[in-house]
Amino acid sequence: DAKTTQPTSMDCAEGRAANLPCNHSTISGNEYVYWYRQIHSQGPQYIIHGLKNNETNEMASLIITEDRKSSTLILPHATLRDTAVYYCIVRDSLSGGSNYKLTFGKGTLLTVNP
Amino acid sequence: NAGVTQTPKFRVLKTGQSMTLLCAQDMNHEYMYWYRQDPGMGLRLIHYSVGEGTTAKGEVPDGYNVSRLKKQNFLLGLESAAPSQTSVYFCASSDGTGREKLFFGSGTQLSVL
Protein backbone atom coordinates (compact mmCIF):
# COMPACT_ATOMS: atom_id res chain seq x y z
CA ASP A 1 0.00 0.00 0.00
CA ALA A 2 1.14 3.54 -0.75
CA LYS A 3 2.64 5.61 2.03
CA THR A 4 0.94 8.79 3.22
CA THR A 5 2.36 12.01 4.67
CA GLN A 6 0.33 14.24 6.97
CA PRO A 7 1.22 17.24 9.11
CA THR A 8 1.73 16.34 12.75
CA SER A 9 -0.73 18.92 14.03
CA MET A 10 -3.11 21.67 12.96
CA ASP A 11 -5.33 24.23 14.64
CA CYS A 12 -8.72 25.49 13.58
CA ALA A 13 -11.17 28.02 15.01
CA GLU A 14 -14.58 26.74 16.02
CA GLY A 15 -17.14 27.29 13.28
CA ARG A 16 -14.54 27.61 10.55
CA ALA A 17 -13.69 25.00 7.95
CA ALA A 18 -10.89 22.60 8.80
CA ASN A 19 -8.81 21.49 5.82
CA LEU A 20 -6.56 18.53 6.51
CA PRO A 21 -4.03 17.68 3.79
CA CYS A 22 -2.58 14.31 2.93
CA ASN A 23 0.17 13.51 0.46
CA HIS A 24 0.15 10.10 -1.23
CA SER A 25 2.40 10.63 -4.22
CA THR A 26 3.04 6.90 -4.78
CA ILE A 27 -0.63 5.96 -4.97
CA SER A 28 -1.51 3.47 -7.67
CA GLY A 29 -4.57 3.31 -9.86
CA ASN A 30 -6.65 0.91 -7.79
CA GLU A 31 -5.86 2.34 -4.36
CA TYR A 32 -8.53 4.13 -2.39
CA VAL A 33 -8.00 6.99 0.05
CA TYR A 34 -9.60 6.47 3.45
CA TRP A 35 -9.97 8.90 6.34
CA TYR A 36 -10.54 7.91 9.94
CA ARG A 37 -10.38 9.91 13.12
CA GLN A 38 -9.69 9.05 16.72
CA ILE A 39 -11.06 11.16 19.52
CA HIS A 40 -9.02 10.90 22.69
CA SER A 41 -9.31 7.51 24.41
CA GLN A 42 -11.82 6.19 21.87
CA GLY A 43 -11.54 3.75 18.98
CA PRO A 44 -10.98 5.16 15.49
CA GLN A 45 -14.07 6.20 13.56
CA TYR A 46 -14.54 5.96 9.81
CA ILE A 47 -15.15 9.31 8.11
CA ILE A 48 -15.05 8.94 4.34
CA HIS A 49 -13.23 7.31 1.45
CA GLY A 50 -12.79 7.86 -2.29
CA LEU A 51 -11.00 6.73 -5.41
CA LYS A 52 -10.96 9.54 -7.98
CA ASN A 53 -13.97 11.74 -7.59
CA ASN A 54 -14.64 14.12 -4.75
CA GLU A 55 -16.88 12.66 -2.09
CA THR A 56 -19.19 14.19 0.50
CA ASN A 57 -21.17 12.72 3.35
CA GLU A 58 -22.77 13.99 6.52
CA MET A 59 -19.43 14.24 8.28
CA ALA A 60 -17.00 15.67 5.73
CA SER A 61 -15.90 16.21 2.15
CA LEU A 62 -12.94 14.56 0.48
CA ILE A 63 -11.16 16.39 -2.32
CA ILE A 64 -8.73 14.30 -4.37
CA THR A 65 -6.43 16.04 -6.84
CA GLU A 66 -6.68 15.09 -10.48
CA ASP A 67 -3.32 13.28 -10.40
CA ARG A 68 -4.46 11.58 -7.15
CA LYS A 69 -1.15 12.34 -5.46
CA SER A 70 -2.77 14.28 -2.65
CA SER A 71 -6.12 14.81 -0.98
CA THR A 72 -7.79 17.12 1.50
CA LEU A 73 -10.36 16.27 4.11
CA ILE A 74 -12.70 19.17 4.79
CA LEU A 75 -14.79 19.56 7.92
CA PRO A 76 -17.04 22.43 6.84
CA HIS A 77 -17.92 23.84 10.25
CA ALA A 78 -15.54 22.50 12.87
CA THR A 79 -16.77 22.10 16.43
CA LEU A 80 -14.88 21.43 19.64
CA ARG A 81 -15.97 17.80 19.37
CA ASP A 82 -13.99 17.49 16.13
CA THR A 83 -10.73 17.74 18.07
CA ALA A 84 -9.09 14.41 17.26
CA VAL A 85 -6.26 12.65 15.44
CA TYR A 86 -7.13 12.28 11.76
CA TYR A 87 -5.65 9.41 9.80
CA CYS A 88 -5.25 9.35 6.02
CA ILE A 89 -4.80 5.83 4.70
CA VAL A 90 -4.29 4.51 1.21
CA ARG A 91 -4.89 0.91 0.38
CA ASP A 92 -5.67 -1.44 -2.42
CA SER A 93 -9.25 -2.67 -2.13
CA LEU A 94 -9.10 -5.13 -4.96
CA SER A 95 -6.65 -7.70 -3.65
CA GLY A 96 -7.55 -10.25 -1.06
CA GLY A 97 -5.91 -11.87 1.90
CA SER A 98 -3.95 -9.67 4.26
CA ASN A 99 -4.67 -6.53 2.25
CA TYR A 100 -7.99 -6.28 3.99
CA LYS A 101 -6.21 -4.62 6.88
CA LEU A 102 -5.64 -0.87 7.03
CA THR A 103 -2.30 0.58 8.12
CA PHE A 104 -2.67 3.51 10.50
CA GLY A 105 0.23 5.97 10.76
CA LYS A 106 0.53 8.77 13.31
CA GLY A 107 -2.03 11.05 11.67
CA THR A 108 -2.72 14.75 12.21
CA LEU A 109 -3.82 16.08 15.58
CA LEU A 110 -6.51 18.64 14.82
CA THR A 111 -7.26 21.00 17.68
CA VAL A 112 -10.42 23.07 17.35
CA ASN A 113 -10.19 26.19 19.47
CA PRO A 114 -13.11 28.19 20.90
CA ASN B 1 -27.31 -2.46 17.92
CA ALA B 2 -24.17 -2.32 20.06
CA GLY B 3 -21.60 -2.55 17.24
CA VAL B 4 -18.23 -3.75 18.53
CA THR B 5 -17.97 -4.43 22.25
CA GLN B 6 -14.71 -5.08 24.08
CA THR B 7 -14.33 -6.49 27.55
CA PRO B 8 -12.78 -5.66 29.91
CA LYS B 9 -12.19 -1.91 29.56
CA PHE B 10 -9.28 -1.85 32.01
CA ARG B 11 -6.98 -4.51 33.39
CA VAL B 12 -3.80 -4.63 35.42
CA LEU B 13 -1.65 -7.75 35.25
CA LYS B 14 1.54 -8.88 36.85
CA THR B 15 4.37 -10.09 34.64
CA GLY B 16 3.81 -13.70 33.72
CA GLN B 17 0.04 -13.72 34.26
CA SER B 18 -2.32 -14.67 31.48
CA MET B 19 -5.57 -13.15 30.33
CA THR B 20 -8.03 -13.08 27.47
CA LEU B 21 -9.57 -10.03 25.87
CA LEU B 22 -13.00 -10.53 24.35
CA CYS B 23 -14.34 -8.78 21.29
CA ALA B 24 -17.94 -9.22 20.18
CA GLN B 25 -19.68 -7.73 17.15
CA ASP B 26 -23.37 -7.87 16.26
CA MET B 27 -23.13 -6.71 12.64
CA ASN B 28 -22.59 -10.17 11.12
CA HIS B 29 -19.16 -9.05 9.87
CA GLU B 30 -16.81 -11.58 8.34
CA TYR B 31 -13.55 -9.89 9.24
CA MET B 32 -12.25 -9.05 12.68
CA TYR B 33 -8.99 -7.49 13.82
CA TRP B 34 -6.95 -6.83 16.93
CA TYR B 35 -4.75 -3.70 17.07
CA ARG B 36 -2.55 -2.24 19.76
CA GLN B 37 -1.78 1.44 20.21
CA ASP B 38 1.14 2.78 22.18
CA PRO B 39 1.60 6.44 23.21
CA GLY B 40 2.37 8.68 20.24
CA MET B 41 2.06 5.79 17.82
CA GLY B 42 -0.46 4.75 15.25
CA LEU B 43 -2.31 1.47 15.46
CA ARG B 44 -0.42 -1.74 14.80
CA LEU B 45 -2.18 -4.88 13.69
CA ILE B 46 -1.64 -7.90 15.94
CA HIS B 47 -3.83 -10.61 14.41
CA TYR B 48 -6.85 -10.72 12.21
CA SER B 49 -9.50 -13.14 10.99
CA VAL B 50 -11.27 -13.33 7.65
CA GLY B 51 -13.98 -15.66 8.85
CA GLU B 52 -15.12 -18.08 11.52
CA GLY B 53 -12.44 -20.60 12.31
CA THR B 54 -9.65 -18.61 10.61
CA THR B 55 -6.86 -16.46 12.03
CA ALA B 56 -3.75 -14.82 10.60
CA LYS B 57 -0.75 -12.88 11.88
CA GLY B 58 -0.47 -9.14 11.52
CA GLU B 59 2.50 -6.83 12.07
CA VAL B 60 3.20 -7.59 15.76
CA PRO B 61 1.84 -11.08 16.57
CA ASP B 62 4.54 -12.30 19.00
CA GLY B 63 3.31 -12.96 22.52
CA TYR B 64 -0.35 -13.11 21.50
CA ASN B 65 -2.74 -15.80 20.39
CA VAL B 66 -6.23 -15.48 18.96
CA SER B 67 -9.26 -17.61 18.31
CA ARG B 68 -12.42 -17.15 16.25
CA LEU B 69 -14.63 -20.07 17.21
CA LYS B 70 -17.81 -18.10 16.58
CA LYS B 71 -18.33 -15.53 13.85
CA GLN B 72 -19.33 -12.82 16.27
CA ASN B 73 -16.43 -13.25 18.70
CA PHE B 74 -12.69 -12.73 18.39
CA LEU B 75 -10.55 -13.51 21.43
CA LEU B 76 -7.06 -12.17 22.07
CA GLY B 77 -4.95 -14.09 24.55
CA LEU B 78 -1.78 -13.23 26.41
CA GLU B 79 -0.26 -16.44 27.78
CA SER B 80 2.54 -14.83 29.80
CA ALA B 81 2.17 -11.08 30.00
CA ALA B 82 5.23 -8.83 29.73
CA PRO B 83 5.61 -5.11 30.52
CA SER B 84 6.14 -4.50 26.79
CA GLN B 85 2.52 -5.53 26.28
CA THR B 86 1.27 -2.56 28.25
CA SER B 87 -0.88 -0.81 25.68
CA VAL B 88 -4.38 0.09 24.57
CA TYR B 89 -5.95 -2.72 22.58
CA PHE B 90 -8.61 -2.11 19.96
CA CYS B 91 -10.78 -4.64 18.24
CA ALA B 92 -12.39 -3.89 14.89
CA SER B 93 -14.64 -5.61 12.40
CA SER B 94 -15.59 -5.15 8.76
CA ASP B 95 -17.90 -6.80 6.26
CA GLY B 96 -15.10 -7.93 3.96
CA THR B 97 -16.44 -6.54 0.71
CA GLY B 98 -13.11 -4.94 -0.16
CA ARG B 99 -14.07 -1.30 0.23
CA GLU B 100 -15.49 -1.75 3.67
CA LYS B 101 -15.37 0.47 6.68
CA LEU B 102 -13.73 -0.70 9.86
CA PHE B 103 -15.85 -0.45 12.99
CA PHE B 104 -13.85 -0.19 16.19
CA GLY B 105 -14.55 -1.00 19.80
CA SER B 106 -13.84 1.47 22.59
CA GLY B 107 -10.59 -0.18 23.61
CA THR B 108 -9.02 -2.03 26.54
CA GLN B 109 -6.35 -0.32 28.61
CA LEU B 110 -3.93 -3.03 29.76
CA SER B 111 -1.08 -2.42 32.17
CA VAL B 112 1.49 -5.12 32.89
CA LEU B 113 3.57 -4.50 36.00
CSV table of C-alpha atoms in Angstrom, one decimal:
chain,number,residue,atom,x,y,z
A,1,ASP,CA,0.0,0.0,0.0
A,2,ALA,CA,1.1,3.5,-0.8
A,3,LYS,CA,2.6,5.6,2.0
A,4,THR,CA,0.9,8.8,3.2
A,5,THR,CA,2.4,12.0,4.7
A,6,GLN,CA,0.3,14.2,7.0
A,7,PRO,CA,1.2,17.2,9.1
A,8,THR,CA,1.7,16.3,12.7
A,9,SER,CA,-0.7,18.9,14.0
A,10,MET,CA,-3.1,21.7,13.0
A,11,ASP,CA,-5.3,24.2,14.6
A,12,CYS,CA,-8.7,25.5,13.6
A,13,ALA,CA,-11.2,28.0,15.0
A,14,GLU,CA,-14.6,26.7,16.0
A,15,GLY,CA,-17.1,27.3,13.3
A,16,ARG,CA,-14.5,27.6,10.6
A,17,ALA,CA,-13.7,25.0,8.0
A,18,ALA,CA,-10.9,22.6,8.8
A,19,ASN,CA,-8.8,21.5,5.8
A,20,LEU,CA,-6.6,18.5,6.5
A,21,PRO,CA,-4.0,17.7,3.8
A,22,CYS,CA,-2.6,14.3,2.9
A,23,ASN,CA,0.2,13.5,0.5
A,24,HIS,CA,0.1,10.1,-1.2
A,25,SER,CA,2.4,10.6,-4.2
A,26,THR,CA,3.0,6.9,-4.8
A,27,ILE,CA,-0.6,6.0,-5.0
A,28,SER,CA,-1.5,3.5,-7.7
A,29,GLY,CA,-4.6,3.3,-9.9
A,30,ASN,CA,-6.7,0.9,-7.8
A,31,GLU,CA,-5.9,2.3,-4.4
A,32,TYR,CA,-8.5,4.1,-2.4
A,33,VAL,CA,-8.0,7.0,0.0
A,34,TYR,CA,-9.6,6.5,3.5
A,35,TRP,CA,-10.0,8.9,6.3
A,36,TYR,CA,-10.5,7.9,9.9
A,37,ARG,CA,-10.4,9.9,13.1
A,38,GLN,CA,-9.7,9.0,16.7
A,39,ILE,CA,-11.1,11.2,19.5
A,40,HIS,CA,-9.0,10.9,22.7
A,41,SER,CA,-9.3,7.5,24.4
A,42,GLN,CA,-11.8,6.2,21.9
A,43,GLY,CA,-11.5,3.7,19.0
A,44,PRO,CA,-11.0,5.2,15.5
A,45,GLN,CA,-14.1,6.2,13.6
A,46,TYR,CA,-14.5,6.0,9.8
A,47,ILE,CA,-15.1,9.3,8.1
A,48,ILE,CA,-15.0,8.9,4.3
A,49,HIS,CA,-13.2,7.3,1.4
A,50,GLY,CA,-12.8,7.9,-2.3
A,51,LEU,CA,-11.0,6.7,-5.4
A,52,LYS,CA,-11.0,9.5,-8.0
A,53,ASN,CA,-14.0,11.7,-7.6
A,54,ASN,CA,-14.6,14.1,-4.7
A,55,GLU,CA,-16.9,12.7,-2.1
A,56,THR,CA,-19.2,14.2,0.5
A,57,ASN,CA,-21.2,12.7,3.3
A,58,GLU,CA,-22.8,14.0,6.5
A,59,MET,CA,-19.4,14.2,8.3
A,60,ALA,CA,-17.0,15.7,5.7
A,61,SER,CA,-15.9,16.2,2.2
A,62,LEU,CA,-12.9,14.6,0.5
A,63,ILE,CA,-11.2,16.4,-2.3
A,64,ILE,CA,-8.7,14.3,-4.4
A,65,THR,CA,-6.4,16.0,-6.8
A,66,GLU,CA,-6.7,15.1,-10.5
A,67,ASP,CA,-3.3,13.3,-10.4
A,68,ARG,CA,-4.5,11.6,-7.1
A,69,LYS,CA,-1.2,12.3,-5.5
A,70,SER,CA,-2.8,14.3,-2.7
A,71,SER,CA,-6.1,14.8,-1.0
A,72,THR,CA,-7.8,17.1,1.5
A,73,LEU,CA,-10.4,16.3,4.1
A,74,ILE,CA,-12.7,19.2,4.8
A,75,LEU,CA,-14.8,19.6,7.9
A,76,PRO,CA,-17.0,22.4,6.8
A,77,HIS,CA,-17.9,23.8,10.3
A,78,ALA,CA,-15.5,22.5,12.9
A,79,THR,CA,-16.8,22.1,16.4
A,80,LEU,CA,-14.9,21.4,19.6
A,81,ARG,CA,-16.0,17.8,19.4
A,82,ASP,CA,-14.0,17.5,16.1
A,83,THR,CA,-10.7,17.7,18.1
A,84,ALA,CA,-9.1,14.4,17.3
A,85,VAL,CA,-6.3,12.7,15.4
A,86,TYR,CA,-7.1,12.3,11.8
A,87,TYR,CA,-5.6,9.4,9.8
A,88,CYS,CA,-5.3,9.4,6.0
A,89,ILE,CA,-4.8,5.8,4.7
A,90,VAL,CA,-4.3,4.5,1.2
A,91,ARG,CA,-4.9,0.9,0.4
A,92,ASP,CA,-5.7,-1.4,-2.4
A,93,SER,CA,-9.3,-2.7,-2.1
A,94,LEU,CA,-9.1,-5.1,-5.0
A,95,SER,CA,-6.7,-7.7,-3.6
A,96,GLY,CA,-7.6,-10.3,-1.1
A,97,GLY,CA,-5.9,-11.9,1.9
A,98,SER,CA,-3.9,-9.7,4.3
A,99,ASN,CA,-4.7,-6.5,2.2
A,100,TYR,CA,-8.0,-6.3,4.0
A,101,LYS,CA,-6.2,-4.6,6.9
A,102,LEU,CA,-5.6,-0.9,7.0
A,103,THR,CA,-2.3,0.6,8.1
A,104,PHE,CA,-2.7,3.5,10.5
A,105,GLY,CA,0.2,6.0,10.8
A,106,LYS,CA,0.5,8.8,13.3
A,107,GLY,CA,-2.0,11.1,11.7
A,108,THR,CA,-2.7,14.8,12.2
A,109,LEU,CA,-3.8,16.1,15.6
A,110,LEU,CA,-6.5,18.6,14.8
A,111,THR,CA,-7.3,21.0,17.7
A,112,VAL,CA,-10.4,23.1,17.3
A,113,ASN,CA,-10.2,26.2,19.5
A,114,PRO,CA,-13.1,28.2,20.9
B,1,ASN,CA,-27.3,-2.5,17.9
B,2,ALA,CA,-24.2,-2.3,20.1
B,3,GLY,CA,-21.6,-2.5,17.2
B,4,VAL,CA,-18.2,-3.8,18.5
B,5,THR,CA,-18.0,-4.4,22.2
B,6,GLN,CA,-14.7,-5.1,24.1
B,7,THR,CA,-14.3,-6.5,27.6
B,8,PRO,CA,-12.8,-5.7,29.9
B,9,LYS,CA,-12.2,-1.9,29.6
B,10,PHE,CA,-9.3,-1.9,32.0
B,11,ARG,CA,-7.0,-4.5,33.4
B,12,VAL,CA,-3.8,-4.6,35.4
B,13,LEU,CA,-1.7,-7.7,35.3
B,14,LYS,CA,1.5,-8.9,36.9
B,15,THR,CA,4.4,-10.1,34.6
B,16,GLY,CA,3.8,-13.7,33.7
B,17,GLN,CA,0.0,-13.7,34.3
B,18,SER,CA,-2.3,-14.7,31.5
B,19,MET,CA,-5.6,-13.2,30.3
B,20,THR,CA,-8.0,-13.1,27.5
B,21,LEU,CA,-9.6,-10.0,25.9
B,22,LEU,CA,-13.0,-10.5,24.4
B,23,CYS,CA,-14.3,-8.8,21.3
B,24,ALA,CA,-17.9,-9.2,20.2
B,25,GLN,CA,-19.7,-7.7,17.2
B,26,ASP,CA,-23.4,-7.9,16.3
B,27,MET,CA,-23.1,-6.7,12.6
B,28,ASN,CA,-22.6,-10.2,11.1
B,29,HIS,CA,-19.2,-9.1,9.9
B,30,GLU,CA,-16.8,-11.6,8.3
B,31,TYR,CA,-13.5,-9.9,9.2
B,32,MET,CA,-12.3,-9.0,12.7
B,33,TYR,CA,-9.0,-7.5,13.8
B,34,TRP,CA,-6.9,-6.8,16.9
B,35,TYR,CA,-4.8,-3.7,17.1
B,36,ARG,CA,-2.6,-2.2,19.8
B,37,GLN,CA,-1.8,1.4,20.2
B,38,ASP,CA,1.1,2.8,22.2
B,39,PRO,CA,1.6,6.4,23.2
B,40,GLY,CA,2.4,8.7,20.2
B,41,MET,CA,2.1,5.8,17.8
B,42,GLY,CA,-0.5,4.8,15.2
B,43,LEU,CA,-2.3,1.5,15.5
B,44,ARG,CA,-0.4,-1.7,14.8
B,45,LEU,CA,-2.2,-4.9,13.7
B,46,ILE,CA,-1.6,-7.9,15.9
B,47,HIS,CA,-3.8,-10.6,14.4
B,48,TYR,CA,-6.9,-10.7,12.2
B,49,SER,CA,-9.5,-13.1,11.0
B,50,VAL,CA,-11.3,-13.3,7.6
B,51,GLY,CA,-14.0,-15.7,8.9
B,52,GLU,CA,-15.1,-18.1,11.5
B,53,GLY,CA,-12.4,-20.6,12.3
B,54,THR,CA,-9.6,-18.6,10.6
B,55,THR,CA,-6.9,-16.5,12.0
B,56,ALA,CA,-3.8,-14.8,10.6
B,57,LYS,CA,-0.8,-12.9,11.9
B,58,GLY,CA,-0.5,-9.1,11.5
B,59,GLU,CA,2.5,-6.8,12.1
B,60,VAL,CA,3.2,-7.6,15.8
B,61,PRO,CA,1.8,-11.1,16.6
B,62,ASP,CA,4.5,-12.3,19.0
B,63,GLY,CA,3.3,-13.0,22.5
B,64,TYR,CA,-0.4,-13.1,21.5
B,65,ASN,CA,-2.7,-15.8,20.4
B,66,VAL,CA,-6.2,-15.5,19.0
B,67,SER,CA,-9.3,-17.6,18.3
B,68,ARG,CA,-12.4,-17.1,16.3
B,69,LEU,CA,-14.6,-20.1,17.2
B,70,LYS,CA,-17.8,-18.1,16.6
B,71,LYS,CA,-18.3,-15.5,13.8
B,72,GLN,CA,-19.3,-12.8,16.3
B,73,ASN,CA,-16.4,-13.3,18.7
B,74,PHE,CA,-12.7,-12.7,18.4
B,75,LEU,CA,-10.6,-13.5,21.4
B,76,LEU,CA,-7.1,-12.2,22.1
B,77,GLY,CA,-5.0,-14.1,24.6
B,78,LEU,CA,-1.8,-13.2,26.4
B,79,GLU,CA,-0.3,-16.4,27.8
B,80,SER,CA,2.5,-14.8,29.8
B,81,ALA,CA,2.2,-11.1,30.0
B,82,ALA,CA,5.2,-8.8,29.7
B,83,PRO,CA,5.6,-5.1,30.5
B,84,SER,CA,6.1,-4.5,26.8
B,85,GLN,CA,2.5,-5.5,26.3
B,86,THR,CA,1.3,-2.6,28.2
B,87,SER,CA,-0.9,-0.8,25.7
B,88,VAL,CA,-4.4,0.1,24.6
B,89,TYR,CA,-6.0,-2.7,22.6
B,90,PHE,CA,-8.6,-2.1,20.0
B,91,CYS,CA,-10.8,-4.6,18.2
B,92,ALA,CA,-12.4,-3.9,14.9
B,93,SER,CA,-14.6,-5.6,12.4
B,94,SER,CA,-15.6,-5.2,8.8
B,95,ASP,CA,-17.9,-6.8,6.3
B,96,GLY,CA,-15.1,-7.9,4.0
B,97,THR,CA,-16.4,-6.5,0.7
B,98,GLY,CA,-13.1,-4.9,-0.2
B,99,ARG,CA,-14.1,-1.3,0.2
B,100,GLU,CA,-15.5,-1.8,3.7
B,101,LYS,CA,-15.4,0.5,6.7
B,102,LEU,CA,-13.7,-0.7,9.9
B,103,PHE,CA,-15.8,-0.4,13.0
B,104,PHE,CA,-13.8,-0.2,16.2
B,105,GLY,CA,-14.5,-1.0,19.8
B,106,SER,CA,-13.8,1.5,22.6
B,107,GLY,CA,-10.6,-0.2,23.6
B,108,THR,CA,-9.0,-2.0,26.5
B,109,GLN,CA,-6.3,-0.3,28.6
B,110,LEU,CA,-3.9,-3.0,29.8
B,111,SER,CA,-1.1,-2.4,32.2
B,112,VAL,CA,1.5,-5.1,32.9
B,113,LEU,CA,3.6,-4.5,36.0
